[in-house]
């Protein structure tokens, strides 16, 4: 039987916020272990670091500017055959397929992406309303892109990351074991609102939180117009230094909780004898400025926003040297052909991505000469130099 595949994606996790990447205080023990048993890509980029277009890239293998909508648009519908999406391709290859969590694609909201089972993160709002009397989005008063921190008023079992991992665990307990498994756990953290329960809310209060990166031009007339407009649109009044320090610490706490919850999932796979025969991929759709350049959120090609964490831990019988860091330039449109190659699935002819498998096996040291990305009228051309 071919290997099981576990794809774990987060939302707005910047690439430097991993223990294995050398961060001075963020603790990510389970992601670090996956990197030690597999490989970590240090030079992985989003082609459009905005939620909807980048998530559409993940399920099509096509950069968002290629199909004409490199921007946040809830009404745009990609003109694509339903058989050529990631879930459809893996299902066609004989896998039992399930996505748990966020979709957010340039498709009709009812489209299942070709997955046999879809457990939407929006069901959590229904559960919160049933148990607590009001939707979860009404508990904080914070917007979806505000980094201002506050403690969660909800019990941990109703926190998004914890709840989604619980649903994935439920699925694993009762899945059809006569088929190989493709499970996509699509987490919504550490995306704002910047809210979490204890102990994670206060976990980094006494830690050496690094200061944001502020180039000399960040606060003068030399600041690029696009960055200045982005700051004005997303941030409102600038946070005081103490506020920003707390906000960065809570963001780190959300990442550590995410890591701990992933540990629960890996434990279930190990207890069921499925971990060794499972290829695991961890990635995020884009990063978070987190105060760098005086900015917050994403939608920028500055490294904090565009570079993403990427870890691949192959199944035990794969010919991959563990513990390597691969510096080759890769992009998120490469994910679909990589997963299809592992699953033995058909790969559509029109994709822009390339499989990472030659890099994983050490057959080549590079995959792309450069990467092109686009957000509305802004472009990135990256030749791989860090």
Short mmCIF file of C-alpha atoms in Angstrom, two decimals:
data_model
loop_
_atom_site.label_atom_id
_atom_site.label_comp_id
_atom_site.label_asym_id
_atom_site.label_seq_id
_atom_site.Cartn_x
_atom_site.Cartn_y
_atom_site.Cartn_z
CA UNK A 1 0.00 0.00 0.00
CA UNK A 2 1.35 3.50 -0.79
CA UNK A 3 2.24 5.75 2.15
CA UNK A 4 -0.33 7.71 4.05
CA UNK A 5 -0.02 11.48 3.64
CA UNK A 6 -0.63 14.03 6.38
CA UNK A 7 -0.60 17.64 5.20
CA UNK A 8 -0.67 20.20 8.01
CA UNK A 9 -1.03 23.86 7.07
CA UNK A 10 -1.17 26.85 9.35
CA UNK A 11 -2.27 30.39 8.57
CA UNK A 12 0.15 33.34 8.89
CA UNK A 13 3.10 31.48 10.49
CA UNK A 14 6.31 33.32 9.60
CA UNK A 15 9.31 31.21 8.67
CA UNK A 16 11.67 32.33 11.43
CA UNK A 17 9.27 31.36 14.24
CA UNK A 18 10.52 27.80 14.68
CA UNK A 19 12.93 26.45 17.25
CA UNK A 20 14.78 24.53 14.54
CA UNK A 21 15.17 27.79 12.56
CA UNK A 22 17.10 29.29 15.48
CA UNK A 23 14.46 31.57 16.96
CA UNK A 24 15.63 32.89 20.35
CA UNK A 25 12.51 31.97 22.29
CA UNK A 26 9.70 30.27 20.29
CA UNK A 27 9.34 26.65 21.36
CA UNK A 28 8.18 24.18 18.67
CA UNK A 29 9.38 20.75 19.87
CA UNK A 30 7.20 18.59 17.63
CA UNK A 31 7.88 20.54 14.45
CA UNK A 32 11.58 20.46 15.35
CA UNK A 33 11.39 16.65 15.65
CA UNK A 34 9.72 16.39 12.26
CA UNK A 35 12.55 18.48 10.78
CA UNK A 36 15.16 16.28 12.48
CA UNK A 37 13.55 13.16 11.00
CA UNK A 38 13.03 14.76 7.58
CA UNK A 39 14.12 17.97 5.88
CA UNK A 40 13.44 21.67 6.38
CA UNK A 41 13.26 24.06 3.44
CA UNK A 42 14.77 27.39 4.48
CA UNK A 43 13.96 29.25 1.27
CA UNK A 44 10.25 28.58 0.67
CA UNK A 45 8.01 31.41 -0.52
CA UNK A 46 4.39 32.27 -1.12
CA UNK A 47 3.73 33.60 -4.60
CA UNK A 48 0.84 35.76 -3.32
CA UNK A 49 0.94 36.05 0.49
CA UNK A 50 -2.79 36.63 0.89
CA UNK A 51 -5.16 33.96 2.24
CA UNK A 52 -7.54 33.18 -0.64
CA UNK A 53 -5.18 33.34 -3.65
CA UNK A 54 -2.39 31.49 -1.84
CA UNK A 55 -4.71 28.72 -0.64
CA UNK A 56 -5.99 28.41 -4.20
CA UNK A 57 -2.37 27.94 -5.31
CA UNK A 58 -2.09 25.05 -2.83
CA UNK A 59 -5.02 23.16 -4.37
CA UNK A 60 -4.23 23.93 -8.04
CA UNK A 61 -0.43 23.97 -8.30
CA UNK A 62 -0.81 27.22 -10.25
CA UNK A 63 0.48 30.63 -9.17
CA UNK A 64 -2.41 33.01 -8.59
CA UNK A 65 -1.27 35.62 -11.11
CA UNK A 66 -1.39 32.93 -13.80
CA UNK A 67 -5.16 32.68 -13.52
CA UNK A 68 -5.57 36.45 -13.15
CA UNK A 69 -6.55 37.09 -9.53
CA UNK A 70 -3.52 37.71 -7.27
CA UNK A 71 -5.56 39.46 -4.61
CA UNK A 72 -8.14 38.87 -1.89
CA UNK A 73 -11.45 38.36 -3.64
CA UNK A 74 -14.34 36.39 -2.21
CA UNK A 75 -16.38 36.55 -5.41
CA UNK A 76 -13.80 35.41 -7.99
CA UNK A 77 -14.20 31.85 -9.26
CA UNK A 78 -11.22 30.11 -10.86
CA UNK A 79 -12.16 28.57 -14.25
CA UNK A 80 -10.80 25.10 -13.64
CA UNK A 81 -12.01 21.54 -14.16
CA UNK A 82 -13.13 20.17 -10.80
CA UNK A 83 -11.14 16.98 -11.48
CA UNK A 84 -7.86 18.91 -11.45
CA UNK A 85 -7.90 20.10 -7.84
CA UNK A 86 -5.67 18.52 -5.19
CA UNK A 87 -8.39 16.56 -3.40
CA UNK A 88 -9.83 15.22 -6.65
CA UNK A 89 -6.43 14.07 -7.89
CA UNK A 90 -5.53 12.23 -4.66
CA UNK A 91 -9.00 10.67 -4.40
CA UNK A 92 -8.71 9.51 -8.01
CA UNK A 93 -5.45 7.76 -7.05
CA UNK A 94 -7.29 5.53 -4.56
CA UNK A 95 -6.77 7.45 -1.32
CA UNK A 96 -9.35 8.06 1.36
CA UNK A 97 -9.30 11.86 1.51
CA UNK A 98 -10.35 14.26 4.24
CA UNK A 99 -9.79 17.95 4.94
CA UNK A 100 -10.33 19.27 8.45
CA UNK A 101 -10.37 23.05 8.85
CA UNK A 102 -10.10 26.07 6.60
CA UNK A 103 -10.58 25.97 2.83
CA UNK A 104 -10.92 29.61 1.59
CA UNK A 105 -10.30 29.06 -2.12
CA UNK A 106 -11.24 31.03 -5.25
CA UNK A 107 -14.10 28.59 -5.79
CA UNK A 108 -17.74 28.37 -4.82
CA UNK A 109 -17.90 27.99 -1.00
CA UNK A 110 -19.83 24.74 -1.41
CA UNK A 111 -17.06 23.12 -3.50
CA UNK A 112 -15.41 20.31 -1.56
CA UNK A 113 -12.16 20.47 -3.52
CA UNK A 114 -12.49 16.80 -4.46
CA UNK A 115 -12.18 15.59 -0.85
CA UNK A 116 -14.47 12.77 0.22
CA UNK A 117 -14.86 14.21 3.72
CA UNK A 118 -14.87 17.90 4.66
CA UNK A 119 -15.02 19.01 8.30
CA UNK A 120 -15.22 22.79 8.12
CA UNK A 121 -13.72 25.08 10.75
CA UNK A 122 -16.96 27.07 10.52
CA UNK A 123 -18.71 24.29 12.45
CA UNK A 124 -16.78 25.51 15.49
CA UNK A 125 -18.77 28.76 15.41
CA UNK A 126 -21.97 26.74 15.55
CA UNK A 127 -20.66 24.76 18.54
CA UNK A 128 -19.57 27.92 20.36
CA UNK A 129 -22.96 29.54 19.79
CA UNK A 130 -24.73 26.42 21.05
CA UNK A 131 -22.66 26.17 24.23
CA UNK A 132 -21.98 29.83 25.00
CA UNK A 133 -24.93 31.70 23.54
CA UNK A 134 -23.08 33.80 20.96
CA UNK A 135 -20.75 33.15 18.00
CA UNK A 136 -17.06 32.87 18.71
CA UNK A 137 -16.29 35.92 16.56
CA UNK A 138 -18.25 38.06 19.03
CA UNK A 139 -16.20 37.21 22.11
CA UNK A 140 -13.27 39.61 21.75
CA UNK A 141 -14.33 42.64 19.75
CA UNK A 142 -11.10 42.30 17.73
CA UNK A 143 -11.04 42.17 13.95
CA UNK A 144 -9.65 39.31 11.88
CA UNK A 145 -6.42 41.19 11.11
CA UNK A 146 -5.77 42.94 14.43
CA UNK A 147 -2.62 41.92 16.28
CA UNK A 148 -3.76 43.50 19.56
CA UNK A 149 -3.55 40.70 22.16
CA UNK A 150 -6.16 39.52 24.63
CA UNK A 151 -6.80 36.33 26.57
CA UNK A 152 -9.41 33.90 25.26
CA UNK A 153 -12.64 33.64 27.24
CA UNK A 154 -13.39 30.24 25.74
CA UNK A 155 -12.34 26.89 27.21
CA UNK A 156 -9.41 25.23 25.40
CA UNK A 157 -11.64 22.59 23.78
CA UNK A 158 -13.43 25.40 21.93
CA UNK A 159 -10.23 27.09 20.77
CA UNK A 160 -9.81 26.69 17.01
CA UNK A 161 -6.53 24.75 16.89
CA UNK A 162 -7.50 22.40 19.73
CA UNK A 163 -10.98 21.83 18.29
CA UNK A 164 -9.72 21.08 14.78
CA UNK A 165 -7.15 18.59 16.06
CA UNK A 166 -9.92 16.89 18.07
CA UNK A 167 -11.92 16.50 14.84
CA UNK A 168 -8.88 15.08 13.04
CA UNK A 169 -8.36 12.60 15.87
CA UNK A 170 -12.01 11.53 15.62
CA UNK A 171 -11.57 10.92 11.91
CA UNK A 172 -8.41 8.84 12.43
CA UNK A 173 -10.15 6.60 14.96
CA UNK A 174 -12.88 5.56 12.55
CA UNK A 175 -11.35 5.84 9.10
CA UNK A 176 -11.28 3.08 6.46
CA UNK A 177 -7.90 1.38 6.90
CA UNK A 178 -8.21 -0.65 3.71
CA UNK A 179 -7.19 2.50 1.78
CA UNK A 180 -4.17 4.76 2.09
CA UNK A 181 -5.00 8.01 3.86
CA UNK A 182 -4.67 11.61 2.72
CA UNK A 183 -5.56 13.91 5.63
CA UNK A 184 -5.22 17.67 5.35
CA UNK A 185 -5.35 19.43 8.72
CA UNK A 186 -5.85 23.07 7.75
CA UNK A 187 -5.37 25.15 10.91
CA UNK A 188 -6.44 28.78 11.27
CA UNK A 189 -3.69 29.84 13.72
CA UNK A 190 -1.58 31.89 14.29
CA UNK A 191 -3.76 34.23 12.18
CA UNK A 192 -5.33 37.06 14.18
CA UNK A 193 -7.31 37.88 16.21
CA UNK A 194 -4.33 37.54 18.56
CA UNK A 195 -6.24 35.61 21.22
CA UNK A 196 -5.46 32.40 23.09
CA UNK A 197 -6.05 30.69 26.43
CA UNK A 198 -3.55 30.12 29.23
CA UNK A 199 -0.83 29.01 29.65
CA UNK A 200 -0.03 30.17 26.13
CA UNK A 201 -1.29 33.73 26.58
CA UNK A 202 1.36 34.45 29.24
CA UNK A 203 3.94 31.85 28.20
CA UNK A 204 6.46 34.31 26.74
CA UNK A 205 5.95 37.26 29.12
CA UNK A 206 9.43 36.78 30.64
CA UNK A 207 11.16 35.58 27.47
CA UNK A 208 13.76 37.44 25.36
CA UNK A 209 11.26 38.71 22.78
CA UNK A 210 13.31 40.07 19.86
CA UNK A 211 12.69 43.63 18.79
CA UNK A 212 11.00 44.17 15.41
CA UNK A 213 13.27 44.85 12.45
CA UNK A 214 13.06 48.56 11.66
CA UNK A 215 15.17 49.68 8.67
CA UNK A 216 16.32 53.30 8.63
CA UNK A 217 13.72 54.10 6.00
CA UNK A 218 10.77 52.66 7.94
CA UNK A 219 9.67 55.99 9.44
CA UNK A 220 10.94 58.58 6.98
CA UNK A 221 10.08 59.83 3.51
CA UNK A 222 12.10 57.00 1.99
CA UNK A 223 9.52 54.42 3.05
CA UNK A 224 8.12 52.78 -0.12
CA UNK A 225 4.63 53.99 -0.91
CA UNK A 226 3.17 50.47 -1.04
CA UNK A 227 4.43 49.71 2.48
CA UNK A 228 3.20 53.06 3.80
CA UNK A 229 -0.27 52.46 2.36
CA UNK A 230 -0.32 48.92 3.71
CA UNK A 231 0.52 50.15 7.20
CA UNK A 232 -2.21 52.77 7.05
CA UNK A 233 -4.77 50.26 5.80
CA UNK A 234 -4.07 47.46 8.28
CA UNK A 235 -2.69 48.96 11.45
CA UNK A 236 -4.40 52.16 12.53
CA UNK A 237 -2.60 53.77 15.48
CA UNK A 238 0.85 52.25 16.02
CA UNK A 239 1.25 50.05 19.10
CA UNK A 240 3.39 51.25 21.98
CA UNK A 241 6.59 49.26 22.55
CA UNK A 242 5.10 47.35 25.51
CA UNK A 243 1.95 46.54 23.55
CA UNK A 244 3.93 45.24 20.60
CA UNK A 245 6.14 43.13 22.84
CA UNK A 246 3.06 41.48 24.35
CA UNK A 247 1.50 41.03 20.92
CA UNK A 248 4.62 39.27 19.63
CA UNK A 249 4.69 37.02 22.72
CA UNK A 250 1.03 36.03 22.30
CA UNK A 251 1.69 35.27 18.63
CA UNK A 252 4.51 32.97 19.77
CA UNK A 253 2.16 31.37 22.30
CA UNK A 254 -0.32 30.57 19.53
CA UNK A 255 2.48 28.86 17.59
CA UNK A 256 3.54 26.79 20.61
CA UNK A 257 -0.04 25.70 21.24
CA UNK A 258 -0.29 24.74 17.56
CA UNK A 259 2.87 22.68 17.97
CA UNK A 260 1.57 20.95 21.10
CA UNK A 261 -1.70 20.08 19.37
CA UNK A 262 0.23 18.64 16.41
CA UNK A 263 2.00 16.49 19.00
CA UNK A 264 -1.37 15.01 19.99
CA UNK A 265 -2.06 14.10 16.38
CA UNK A 266 1.35 12.52 15.89
CA UNK A 267 0.83 10.55 19.09
CA UNK A 268 -2.44 9.13 17.75
CA UNK A 269 -0.74 8.08 14.51
CA UNK A 270 2.06 6.41 16.48
CA UNK A 271 -0.38 4.62 18.81
CA UNK A 272 -2.24 3.27 15.78
CA UNK A 273 0.94 2.04 14.11
CA UNK A 274 0.53 4.52 11.24
CA UNK A 275 3.27 7.06 11.87
CA UNK A 276 6.16 5.24 10.14
CA UNK A 277 4.17 4.78 6.93
CA UNK A 278 3.01 8.40 6.82
CA UNK A 279 4.64 11.22 4.87
CA UNK A 280 4.08 14.46 6.78
CA UNK A 281 4.26 17.94 5.29
CA UNK A 282 4.01 21.14 7.36
CA UNK A 283 3.65 24.52 5.68
CA UNK A 284 1.95 27.88 6.08
CA UNK A 285 0.17 29.94 3.45
CA UNK A 286 2.15 33.11 4.26
CA UNK A 287 3.90 34.89 7.12
CA UNK A 288 3.20 37.86 9.41
CA UNK A 289 5.02 41.20 9.57
CA UNK A 290 4.71 41.27 13.38
CA UNK A 291 5.91 44.86 13.64
CA UNK A 292 8.82 44.56 11.20
CA UNK A 293 9.15 47.74 9.12
CA UNK A 294 6.47 49.20 11.39
CA UNK A 295 3.91 46.95 9.71
CA UNK A 296 1.48 44.18 10.63
CA UNK A 297 -0.31 41.35 8.83
CA UNK A 298 0.75 40.04 5.40
CA UNK A 299 0.09 41.12 1.76
CA UNK A 300 3.74 42.12 1.29
CA UNK A 301 6.79 40.53 -0.35
CA UNK A 302 9.01 41.51 2.54
CA UNK A 303 10.56 38.32 3.92
CA UNK A 304 8.49 38.25 7.13
CA UNK A 305 5.30 38.11 5.07
CA UNK A 306 6.34 36.09 2.00
CA UNK A 307 8.72 33.43 3.37
CA UNK A 308 7.04 30.41 4.95
CA UNK A 309 8.03 27.46 7.14
CA UNK A 310 8.19 24.19 5.22
CA UNK A 311 9.05 20.79 6.67
CA UNK A 312 8.77 17.40 4.95
CA UNK A 313 9.15 14.18 6.93
CA UNK A 314 8.90 11.26 4.49
CA UNK A 315 7.56 7.83 5.35
CA UNK A 316 10.14 5.50 6.89
CA UNK A 317 11.03 3.62 3.69
CA UNK A 318 11.78 6.76 1.63
CA UNK A 319 15.38 7.27 0.50
CA UNK A 320 15.82 10.63 2.19
CA UNK A 321 18.73 11.66 4.41
CA UNK A 322 17.17 13.02 7.62
CA UNK A 323 18.02 16.25 9.38
CA UNK A 324 19.00 18.26 6.31
CA UNK A 325 18.22 21.91 5.69
CA UNK A 326 17.59 22.53 2.00
CA UNK A 327 18.35 26.06 0.83
CA UNK A 328 17.01 25.60 -2.70
CA UNK A 329 14.37 28.13 -3.73
CA UNK A 330 10.88 26.60 -3.70
CA UNK A 331 7.35 27.95 -3.84
CA UNK A 332 3.93 26.80 -2.67
CA UNK A 333 2.73 25.90 -6.16
CA UNK A 334 5.27 23.06 -5.89
CA UNK A 335 3.16 21.39 -3.19
CA UNK A 336 0.56 19.81 -5.49
CA UNK A 337 2.97 18.02 -7.85
CA UNK A 338 5.00 16.83 -4.83
CA UNK A 339 1.98 15.30 -3.10
CA UNK A 340 0.66 13.83 -6.35
CA UNK A 341 4.07 12.26 -6.97
CA UNK A 342 4.08 10.66 -3.51
CA UNK A 343 0.54 9.36 -4.02
CA UNK A 344 1.12 8.15 -7.58
CA UNK A 345 -1.60 10.53 -8.74
CA UNK A 346 -2.10 12.23 -12.08
CA UNK A 347 -0.50 15.69 -12.40
CA UNK A 348 -2.30 18.21 -14.66
CA UNK A 349 -0.23 19.52 -17.57
CA UNK A 350 -0.90 23.22 -16.91
CA UNK A 351 0.54 23.59 -13.40
CA UNK A 352 3.37 26.03 -12.70
CA UNK A 353 4.91 24.11 -9.79
CA UNK A 354 7.58 21.38 -9.74
CA UNK A 355 7.90 18.40 -7.43
CA UNK A 356 10.28 18.66 -4.48
CA UNK A 357 11.07 14.93 -4.68
CA UNK A 358 14.43 15.33 -6.54
CA UNK A 359 15.52 17.77 -3.80
CA UNK A 360 14.36 15.41 -1.05
CA UNK A 361 16.31 12.50 -2.58
CA UNK A 362 19.43 14.62 -3.09
CA UNK A 363 19.32 14.18 -6.87
CA UNK A 364 19.63 17.93 -7.51
CA UNK A 365 20.58 21.02 -5.56
CA UNK A 366 18.14 23.41 -7.22
CA UNK A 367 14.65 23.41 -8.67
CA UNK A 368 13.99 26.97 -9.87
CA UNK A 369 16.31 29.66 -11.24
CA UNK A 370 13.97 32.30 -9.81
CA UNK A 371 10.46 32.75 -8.47
CA UNK A 372 7.92 35.33 -9.60
CA UNK A 373 5.14 36.44 -7.29
CA UNK A 374 2.45 39.07 -7.56
CA UNK A 375 0.01 40.89 -5.26
CA UNK A 376 -2.23 43.18 -7.28
CA UNK A 377 0.30 45.53 -8.97
CA UNK A 378 3.29 44.56 -6.82
CA UNK A 379 5.74 41.95 -8.12
CA UNK A 380 8.50 39.82 -6.60
CA UNK A 381 11.40 38.31 -8.52
CA UNK A 382 13.56 36.18 -6.23
CA UNK A 383 16.75 34.42 -7.37
CA UNK A 384 17.14 32.41 -4.17
CA UNK A 385 19.77 34.48 -2.40
CA UNK A 386 18.90 34.88 1.30
#
